[in-house]
Tab-separated table of C-alpha atoms and ligand atoms in Angstrom:
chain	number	residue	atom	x	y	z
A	1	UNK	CA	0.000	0.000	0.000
A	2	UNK	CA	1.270	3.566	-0.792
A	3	UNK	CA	0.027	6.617	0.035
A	4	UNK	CA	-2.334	8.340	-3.309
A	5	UNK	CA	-0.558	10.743	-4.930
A	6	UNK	CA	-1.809	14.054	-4.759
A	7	UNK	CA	-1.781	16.449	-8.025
A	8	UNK	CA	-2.683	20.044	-7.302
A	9	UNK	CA	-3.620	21.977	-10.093
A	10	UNK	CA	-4.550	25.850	-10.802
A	11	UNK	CA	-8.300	25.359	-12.385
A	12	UNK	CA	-10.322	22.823	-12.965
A	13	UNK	CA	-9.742	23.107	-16.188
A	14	UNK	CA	-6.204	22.223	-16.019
A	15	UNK	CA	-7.480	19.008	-13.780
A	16	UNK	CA	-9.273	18.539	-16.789
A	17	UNK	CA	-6.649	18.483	-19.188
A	18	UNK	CA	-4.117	16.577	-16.947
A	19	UNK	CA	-6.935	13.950	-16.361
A	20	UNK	CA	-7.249	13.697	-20.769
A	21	UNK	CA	-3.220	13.390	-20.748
A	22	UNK	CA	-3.255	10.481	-18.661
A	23	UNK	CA	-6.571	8.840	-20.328
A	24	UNK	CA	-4.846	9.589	-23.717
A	25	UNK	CA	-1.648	7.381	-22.598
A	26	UNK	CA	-3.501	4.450	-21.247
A	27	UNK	CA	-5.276	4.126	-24.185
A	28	UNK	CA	-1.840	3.891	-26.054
A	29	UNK	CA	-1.915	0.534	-24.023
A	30	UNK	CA	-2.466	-2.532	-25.885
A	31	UNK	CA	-6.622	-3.219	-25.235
A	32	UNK	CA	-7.247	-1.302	-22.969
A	33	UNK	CA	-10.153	-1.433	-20.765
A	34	UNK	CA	-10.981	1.973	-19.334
A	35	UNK	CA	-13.461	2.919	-16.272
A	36	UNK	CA	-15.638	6.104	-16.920
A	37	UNK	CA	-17.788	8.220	-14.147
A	38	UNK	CA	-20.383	11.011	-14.744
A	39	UNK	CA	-21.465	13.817	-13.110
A	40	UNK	CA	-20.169	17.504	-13.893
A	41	UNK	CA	-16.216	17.056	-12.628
A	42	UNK	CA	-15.362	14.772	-15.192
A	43	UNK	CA	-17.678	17.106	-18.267
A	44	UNK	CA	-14.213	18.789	-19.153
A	45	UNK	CA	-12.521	15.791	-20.054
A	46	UNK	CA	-15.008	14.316	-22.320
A	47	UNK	CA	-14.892	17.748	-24.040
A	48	UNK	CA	-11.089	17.140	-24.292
A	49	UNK	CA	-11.025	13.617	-25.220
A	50	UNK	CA	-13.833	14.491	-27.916
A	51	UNK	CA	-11.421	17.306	-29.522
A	52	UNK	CA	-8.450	14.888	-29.607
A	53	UNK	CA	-10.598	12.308	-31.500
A	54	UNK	CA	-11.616	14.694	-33.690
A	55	UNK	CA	-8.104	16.210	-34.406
A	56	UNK	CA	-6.814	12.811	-35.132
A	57	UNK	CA	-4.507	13.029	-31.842
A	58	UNK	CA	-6.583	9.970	-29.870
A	59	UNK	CA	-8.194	6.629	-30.623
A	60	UNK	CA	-10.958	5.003	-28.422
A	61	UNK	CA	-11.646	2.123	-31.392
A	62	UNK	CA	-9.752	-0.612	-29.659
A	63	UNK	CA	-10.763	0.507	-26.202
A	64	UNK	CA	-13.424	-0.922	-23.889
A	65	UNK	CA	-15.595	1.239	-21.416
A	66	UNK	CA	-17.592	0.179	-17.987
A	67	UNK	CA	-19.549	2.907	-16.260
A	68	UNK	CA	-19.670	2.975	-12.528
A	69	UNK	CA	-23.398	3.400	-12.522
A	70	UNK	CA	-26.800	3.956	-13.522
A	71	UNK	CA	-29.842	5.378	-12.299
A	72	UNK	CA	-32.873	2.940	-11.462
A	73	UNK	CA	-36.377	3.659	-12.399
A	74	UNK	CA	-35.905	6.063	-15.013
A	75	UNK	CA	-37.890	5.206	-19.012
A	76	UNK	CA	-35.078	4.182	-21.778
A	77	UNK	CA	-33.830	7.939	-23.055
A	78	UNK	CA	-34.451	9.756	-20.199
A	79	UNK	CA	-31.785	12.805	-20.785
A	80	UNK	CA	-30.952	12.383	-16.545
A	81	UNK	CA	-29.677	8.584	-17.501
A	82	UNK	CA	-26.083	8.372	-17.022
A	83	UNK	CA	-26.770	6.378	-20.666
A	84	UNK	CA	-27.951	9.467	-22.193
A	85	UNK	CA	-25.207	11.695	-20.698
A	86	UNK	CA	-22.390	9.216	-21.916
A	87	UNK	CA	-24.344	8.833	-25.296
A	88	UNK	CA	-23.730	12.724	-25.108
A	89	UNK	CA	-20.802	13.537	-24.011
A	90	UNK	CA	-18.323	11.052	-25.152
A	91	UNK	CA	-19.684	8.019	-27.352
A	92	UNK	CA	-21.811	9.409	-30.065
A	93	UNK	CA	-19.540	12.317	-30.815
A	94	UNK	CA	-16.749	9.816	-30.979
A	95	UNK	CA	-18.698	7.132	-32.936
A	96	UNK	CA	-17.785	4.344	-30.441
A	97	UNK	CA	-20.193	1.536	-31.335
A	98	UNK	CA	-22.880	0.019	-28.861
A	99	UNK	CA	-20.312	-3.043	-28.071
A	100	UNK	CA	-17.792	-1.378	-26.509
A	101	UNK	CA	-19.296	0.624	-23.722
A	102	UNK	CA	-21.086	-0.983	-20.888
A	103	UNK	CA	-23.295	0.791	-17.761
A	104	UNK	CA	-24.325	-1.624	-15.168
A	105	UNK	CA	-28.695	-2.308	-15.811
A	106	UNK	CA	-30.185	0.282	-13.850
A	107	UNK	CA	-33.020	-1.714	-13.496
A	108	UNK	CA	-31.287	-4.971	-13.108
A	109	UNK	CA	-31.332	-7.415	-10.390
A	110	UNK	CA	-28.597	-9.304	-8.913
A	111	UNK	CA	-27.934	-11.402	-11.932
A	112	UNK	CA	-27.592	-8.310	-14.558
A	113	UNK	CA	-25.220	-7.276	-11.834
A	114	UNK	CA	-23.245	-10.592	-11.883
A	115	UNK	CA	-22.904	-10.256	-15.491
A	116	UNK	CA	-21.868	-6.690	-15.339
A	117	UNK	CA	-19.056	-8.086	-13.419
A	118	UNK	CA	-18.355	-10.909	-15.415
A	119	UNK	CA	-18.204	-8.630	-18.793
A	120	UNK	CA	-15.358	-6.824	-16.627
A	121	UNK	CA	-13.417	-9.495	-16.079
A	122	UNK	CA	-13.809	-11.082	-19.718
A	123	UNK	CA	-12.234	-8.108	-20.661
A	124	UNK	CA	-9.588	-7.863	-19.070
A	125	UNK	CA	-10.418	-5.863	-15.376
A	126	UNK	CA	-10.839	-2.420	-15.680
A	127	UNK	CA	-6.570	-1.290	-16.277
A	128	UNK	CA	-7.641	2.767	-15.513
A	129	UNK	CA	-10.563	3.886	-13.428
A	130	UNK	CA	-11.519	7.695	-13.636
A	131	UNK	CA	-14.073	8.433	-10.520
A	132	UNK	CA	-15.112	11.467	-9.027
A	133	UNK	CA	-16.296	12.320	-5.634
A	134	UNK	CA	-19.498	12.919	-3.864
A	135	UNK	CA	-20.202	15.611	-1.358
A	136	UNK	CA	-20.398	13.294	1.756
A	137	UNK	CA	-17.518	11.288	0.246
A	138	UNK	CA	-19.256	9.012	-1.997
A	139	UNK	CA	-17.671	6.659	-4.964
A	140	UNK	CA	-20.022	5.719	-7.706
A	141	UNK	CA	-23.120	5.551	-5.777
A	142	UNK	CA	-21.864	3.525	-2.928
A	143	UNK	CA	-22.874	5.924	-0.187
A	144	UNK	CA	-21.908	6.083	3.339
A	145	UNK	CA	-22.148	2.758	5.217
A	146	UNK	CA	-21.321	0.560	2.183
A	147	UNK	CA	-18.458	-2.413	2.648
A	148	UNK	CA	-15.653	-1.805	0.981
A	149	UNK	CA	-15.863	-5.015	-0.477
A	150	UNK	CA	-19.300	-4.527	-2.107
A	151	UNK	CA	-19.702	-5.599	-6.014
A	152	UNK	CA	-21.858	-4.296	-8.388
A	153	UNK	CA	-25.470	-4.141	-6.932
A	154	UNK	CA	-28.969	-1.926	-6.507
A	155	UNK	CA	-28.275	0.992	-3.528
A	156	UNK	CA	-30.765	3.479	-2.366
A	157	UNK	CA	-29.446	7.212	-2.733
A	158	UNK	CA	-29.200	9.522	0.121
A	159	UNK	CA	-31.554	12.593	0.253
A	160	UNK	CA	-28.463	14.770	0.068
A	161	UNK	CA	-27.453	13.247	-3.012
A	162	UNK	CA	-30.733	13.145	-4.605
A	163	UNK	CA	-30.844	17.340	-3.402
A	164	UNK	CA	-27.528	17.829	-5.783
A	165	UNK	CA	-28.328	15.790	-8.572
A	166	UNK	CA	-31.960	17.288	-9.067
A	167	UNK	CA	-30.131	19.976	-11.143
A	168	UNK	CA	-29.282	17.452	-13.565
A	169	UNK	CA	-32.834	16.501	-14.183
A	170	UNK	CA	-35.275	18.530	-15.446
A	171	UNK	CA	-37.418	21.063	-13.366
A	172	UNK	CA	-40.431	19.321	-11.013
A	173	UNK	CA	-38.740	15.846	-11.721
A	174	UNK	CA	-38.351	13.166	-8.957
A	175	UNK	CA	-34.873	11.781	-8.514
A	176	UNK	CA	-34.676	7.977	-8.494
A	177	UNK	CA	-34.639	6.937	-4.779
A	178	UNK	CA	-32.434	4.211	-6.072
A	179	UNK	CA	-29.727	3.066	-8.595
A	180	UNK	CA	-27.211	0.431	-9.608
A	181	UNK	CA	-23.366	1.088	-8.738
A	182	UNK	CA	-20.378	-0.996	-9.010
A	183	UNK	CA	-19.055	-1.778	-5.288
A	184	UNK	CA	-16.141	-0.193	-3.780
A	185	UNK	CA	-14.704	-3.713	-3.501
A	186	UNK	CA	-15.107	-3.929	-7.715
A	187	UNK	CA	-13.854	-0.317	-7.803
A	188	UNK	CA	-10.592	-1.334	-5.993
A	189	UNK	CA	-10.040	-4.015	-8.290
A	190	UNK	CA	-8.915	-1.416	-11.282
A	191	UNK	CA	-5.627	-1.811	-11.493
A	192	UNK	CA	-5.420	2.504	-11.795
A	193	UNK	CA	-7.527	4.754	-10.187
A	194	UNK	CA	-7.675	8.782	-11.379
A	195	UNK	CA	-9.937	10.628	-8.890
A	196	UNK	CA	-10.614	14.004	-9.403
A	197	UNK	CA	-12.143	16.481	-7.118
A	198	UNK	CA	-12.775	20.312	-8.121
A	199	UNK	CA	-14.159	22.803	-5.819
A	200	UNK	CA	-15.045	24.170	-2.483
A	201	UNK	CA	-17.589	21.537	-2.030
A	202	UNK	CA	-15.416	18.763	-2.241
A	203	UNK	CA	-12.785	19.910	-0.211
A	204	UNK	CA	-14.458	18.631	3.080
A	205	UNK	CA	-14.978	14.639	1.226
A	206	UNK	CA	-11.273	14.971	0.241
A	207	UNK	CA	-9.434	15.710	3.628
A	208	UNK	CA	-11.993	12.746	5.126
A	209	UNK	CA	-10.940	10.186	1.934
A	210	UNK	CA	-7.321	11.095	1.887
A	211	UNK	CA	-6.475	11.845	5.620
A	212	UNK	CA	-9.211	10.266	7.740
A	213	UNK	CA	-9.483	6.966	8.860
A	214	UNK	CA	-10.416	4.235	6.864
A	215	UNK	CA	-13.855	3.644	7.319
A	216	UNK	CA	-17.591	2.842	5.665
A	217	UNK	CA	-18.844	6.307	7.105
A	218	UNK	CA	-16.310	7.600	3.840
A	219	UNK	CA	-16.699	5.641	0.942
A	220	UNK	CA	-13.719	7.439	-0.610
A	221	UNK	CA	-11.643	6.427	2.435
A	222	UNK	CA	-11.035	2.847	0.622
A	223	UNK	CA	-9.299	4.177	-1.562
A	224	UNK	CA	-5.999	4.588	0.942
A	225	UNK	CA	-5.719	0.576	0.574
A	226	UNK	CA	-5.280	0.846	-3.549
A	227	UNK	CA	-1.875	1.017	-3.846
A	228	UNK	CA	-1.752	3.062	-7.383
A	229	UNK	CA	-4.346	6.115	-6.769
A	230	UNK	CA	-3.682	9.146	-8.166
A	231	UNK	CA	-5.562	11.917	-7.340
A	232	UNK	CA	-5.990	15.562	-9.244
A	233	UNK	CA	-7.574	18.712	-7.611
A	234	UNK	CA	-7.742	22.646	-7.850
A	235	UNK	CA	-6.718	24.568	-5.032
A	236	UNK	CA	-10.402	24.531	-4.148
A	237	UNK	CA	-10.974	21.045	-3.293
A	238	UNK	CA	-7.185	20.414	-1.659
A	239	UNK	CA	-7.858	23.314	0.811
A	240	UNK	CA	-8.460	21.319	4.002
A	241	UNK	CA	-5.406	18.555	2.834
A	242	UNK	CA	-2.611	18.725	5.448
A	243	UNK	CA	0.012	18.269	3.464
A	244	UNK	CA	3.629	19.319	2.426
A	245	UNK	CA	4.927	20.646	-1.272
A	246	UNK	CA	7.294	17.866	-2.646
A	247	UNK	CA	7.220	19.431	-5.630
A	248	UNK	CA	6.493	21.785	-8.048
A	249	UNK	CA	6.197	22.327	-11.508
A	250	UNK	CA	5.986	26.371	-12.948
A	251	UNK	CA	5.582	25.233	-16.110
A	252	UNK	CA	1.901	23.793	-15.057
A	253	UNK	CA	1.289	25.156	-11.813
A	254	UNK	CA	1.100	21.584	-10.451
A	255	UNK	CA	1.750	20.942	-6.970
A	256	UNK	CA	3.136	17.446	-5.997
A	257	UNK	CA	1.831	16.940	-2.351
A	258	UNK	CA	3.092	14.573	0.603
A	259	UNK	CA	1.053	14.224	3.726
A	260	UNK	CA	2.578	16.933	6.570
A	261	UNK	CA	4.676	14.840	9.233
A	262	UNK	CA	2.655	15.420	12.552
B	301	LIG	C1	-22.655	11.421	-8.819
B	301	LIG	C2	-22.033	10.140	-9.382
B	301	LIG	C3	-20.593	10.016	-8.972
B	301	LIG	C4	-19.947	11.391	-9.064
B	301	LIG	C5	-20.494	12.271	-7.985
B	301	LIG	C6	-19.992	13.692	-8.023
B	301	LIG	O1	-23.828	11.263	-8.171
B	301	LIG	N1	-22.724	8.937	-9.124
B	301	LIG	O2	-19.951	9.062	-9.784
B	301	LIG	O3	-18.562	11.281	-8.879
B	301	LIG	O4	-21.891	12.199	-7.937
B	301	LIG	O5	-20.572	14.429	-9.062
B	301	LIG	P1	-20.079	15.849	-9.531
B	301	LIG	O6	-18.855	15.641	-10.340
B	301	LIG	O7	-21.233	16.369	-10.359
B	301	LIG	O8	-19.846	16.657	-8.326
């Protein structure tokens, strides 16, 4: 196990675009299998990813995609689906056919779950996992109080979750008390894991995932035992991080932090 490493970066934007670098290299790897999240953090890098397709600079055709998770309850289309929002935002623009991008069944019982899993490891296990955080520390939908060995299975959302993510739905809509997530304990099994955290907001859910204890009360806390997380953050978000500069880069305004010794 070794500490994540901590990336501090002036803007989300440049989180962003450091987030795209690193997604653009691993898909240089032979078959890759790549883990995608939603939500507004990771918005910039589709738009990047999307322009480097475009320009010729990036290939997703031999790549393979698994979603952390999917809203349940909601009719095929709905523009809220994490379906429609990938659809949007990264695999029609990019032409990546039907076969190579899977969500877990929103709807789906444990056996759609089972075979969620078992498409993961036919392909391969996930090699690079891009997540992003939730206010109260949350990992795909795997809330507070979930094991950190969990797999892929139905979870019911927390109020405060379903509060944020009503913007994403449209006015006098009812956000799905429930949804489908992969399970910290499948999450951990990537072999890479890119979280990114932007914001005020998140600031609070960082210092508790990175410098807390271990513990169910902070989903993101699991990720101390992955021994190959990197994590990338504005100023924002890293504001509550006790830490010390071990290095730093002009050129990019990145800040290489170490935990502070006590
Ligand atoms: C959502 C998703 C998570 C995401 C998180 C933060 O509900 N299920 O995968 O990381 O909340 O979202 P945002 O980036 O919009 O703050």
């Amino acid at each position: 196990m070794s500490a994540p490493r901590i990336e501090v970066l002036a803007s989300a934007r440049e989180v962003a675009g450091r987030a795209a670098d690193r997604i653009s290299a691993f898909l240089a790897s032979p078959a890759p299998v790549l883990g995608l999240a939603t939500g507004r953090t990771p918005l910039a890098v589709y738009t990047a990813l999307r322009d480097r397709v475009a320009t010729g600079q990036l290939s997703l055709a031999h790549a393979i995609c698994f979603n952390l998770d999917e809203y349940s309850g909601l009719p095929g289309g709905h523009p809220a689906s994490f379906e429609s929002y990938m659809r949007r935002e990264l695999f029609g623009p990019i032409g990546l056919p039907d076969d190579r991008w899977h969500l877990p069944d929103g709807d789906g019982g444990p056996a759609e779950a089972r075979s969620f899993e078992a498409a993961i490891v036919a392909a391969g296990g996930i090699g690079l996992q891009l997540l992003g955080i939730g206010r109260n520390g949350h990992i795909g939908f795997n809330e507070p109080g979930a094991a950190h060995d969990s797999r892929t299975r139905q979870v019911r959302l927390t109020e405060q979750t379903r509060q944020t993510n009503a913007q994403d739905f449209p006015a006098n809509t009812v956000v799905p008390e429930y949804a489908v997530t992969m399970g910290i304990g499948t999450i951990l099994e990537a072999r890479e894991i890119l979280l990114m955290a932007t914001g005020t907001a998140k600031a609070e859910a960082l210092a508790a995932a990175l410098q807390g204890p271990v513990s169910e009360a902070v989903p993101a806390s699991a990720l101390q035992r992955h021994s190959r997380v990197t994590v990338l953050c504005d100023f924002a978000a890293a504001q509550l991080l006790s830490c010390q500069v071990a290095s730093c880069d002009p050129k990019t305004a990145l800040l290489g932090l170490v935990p502070s010794v006590e």
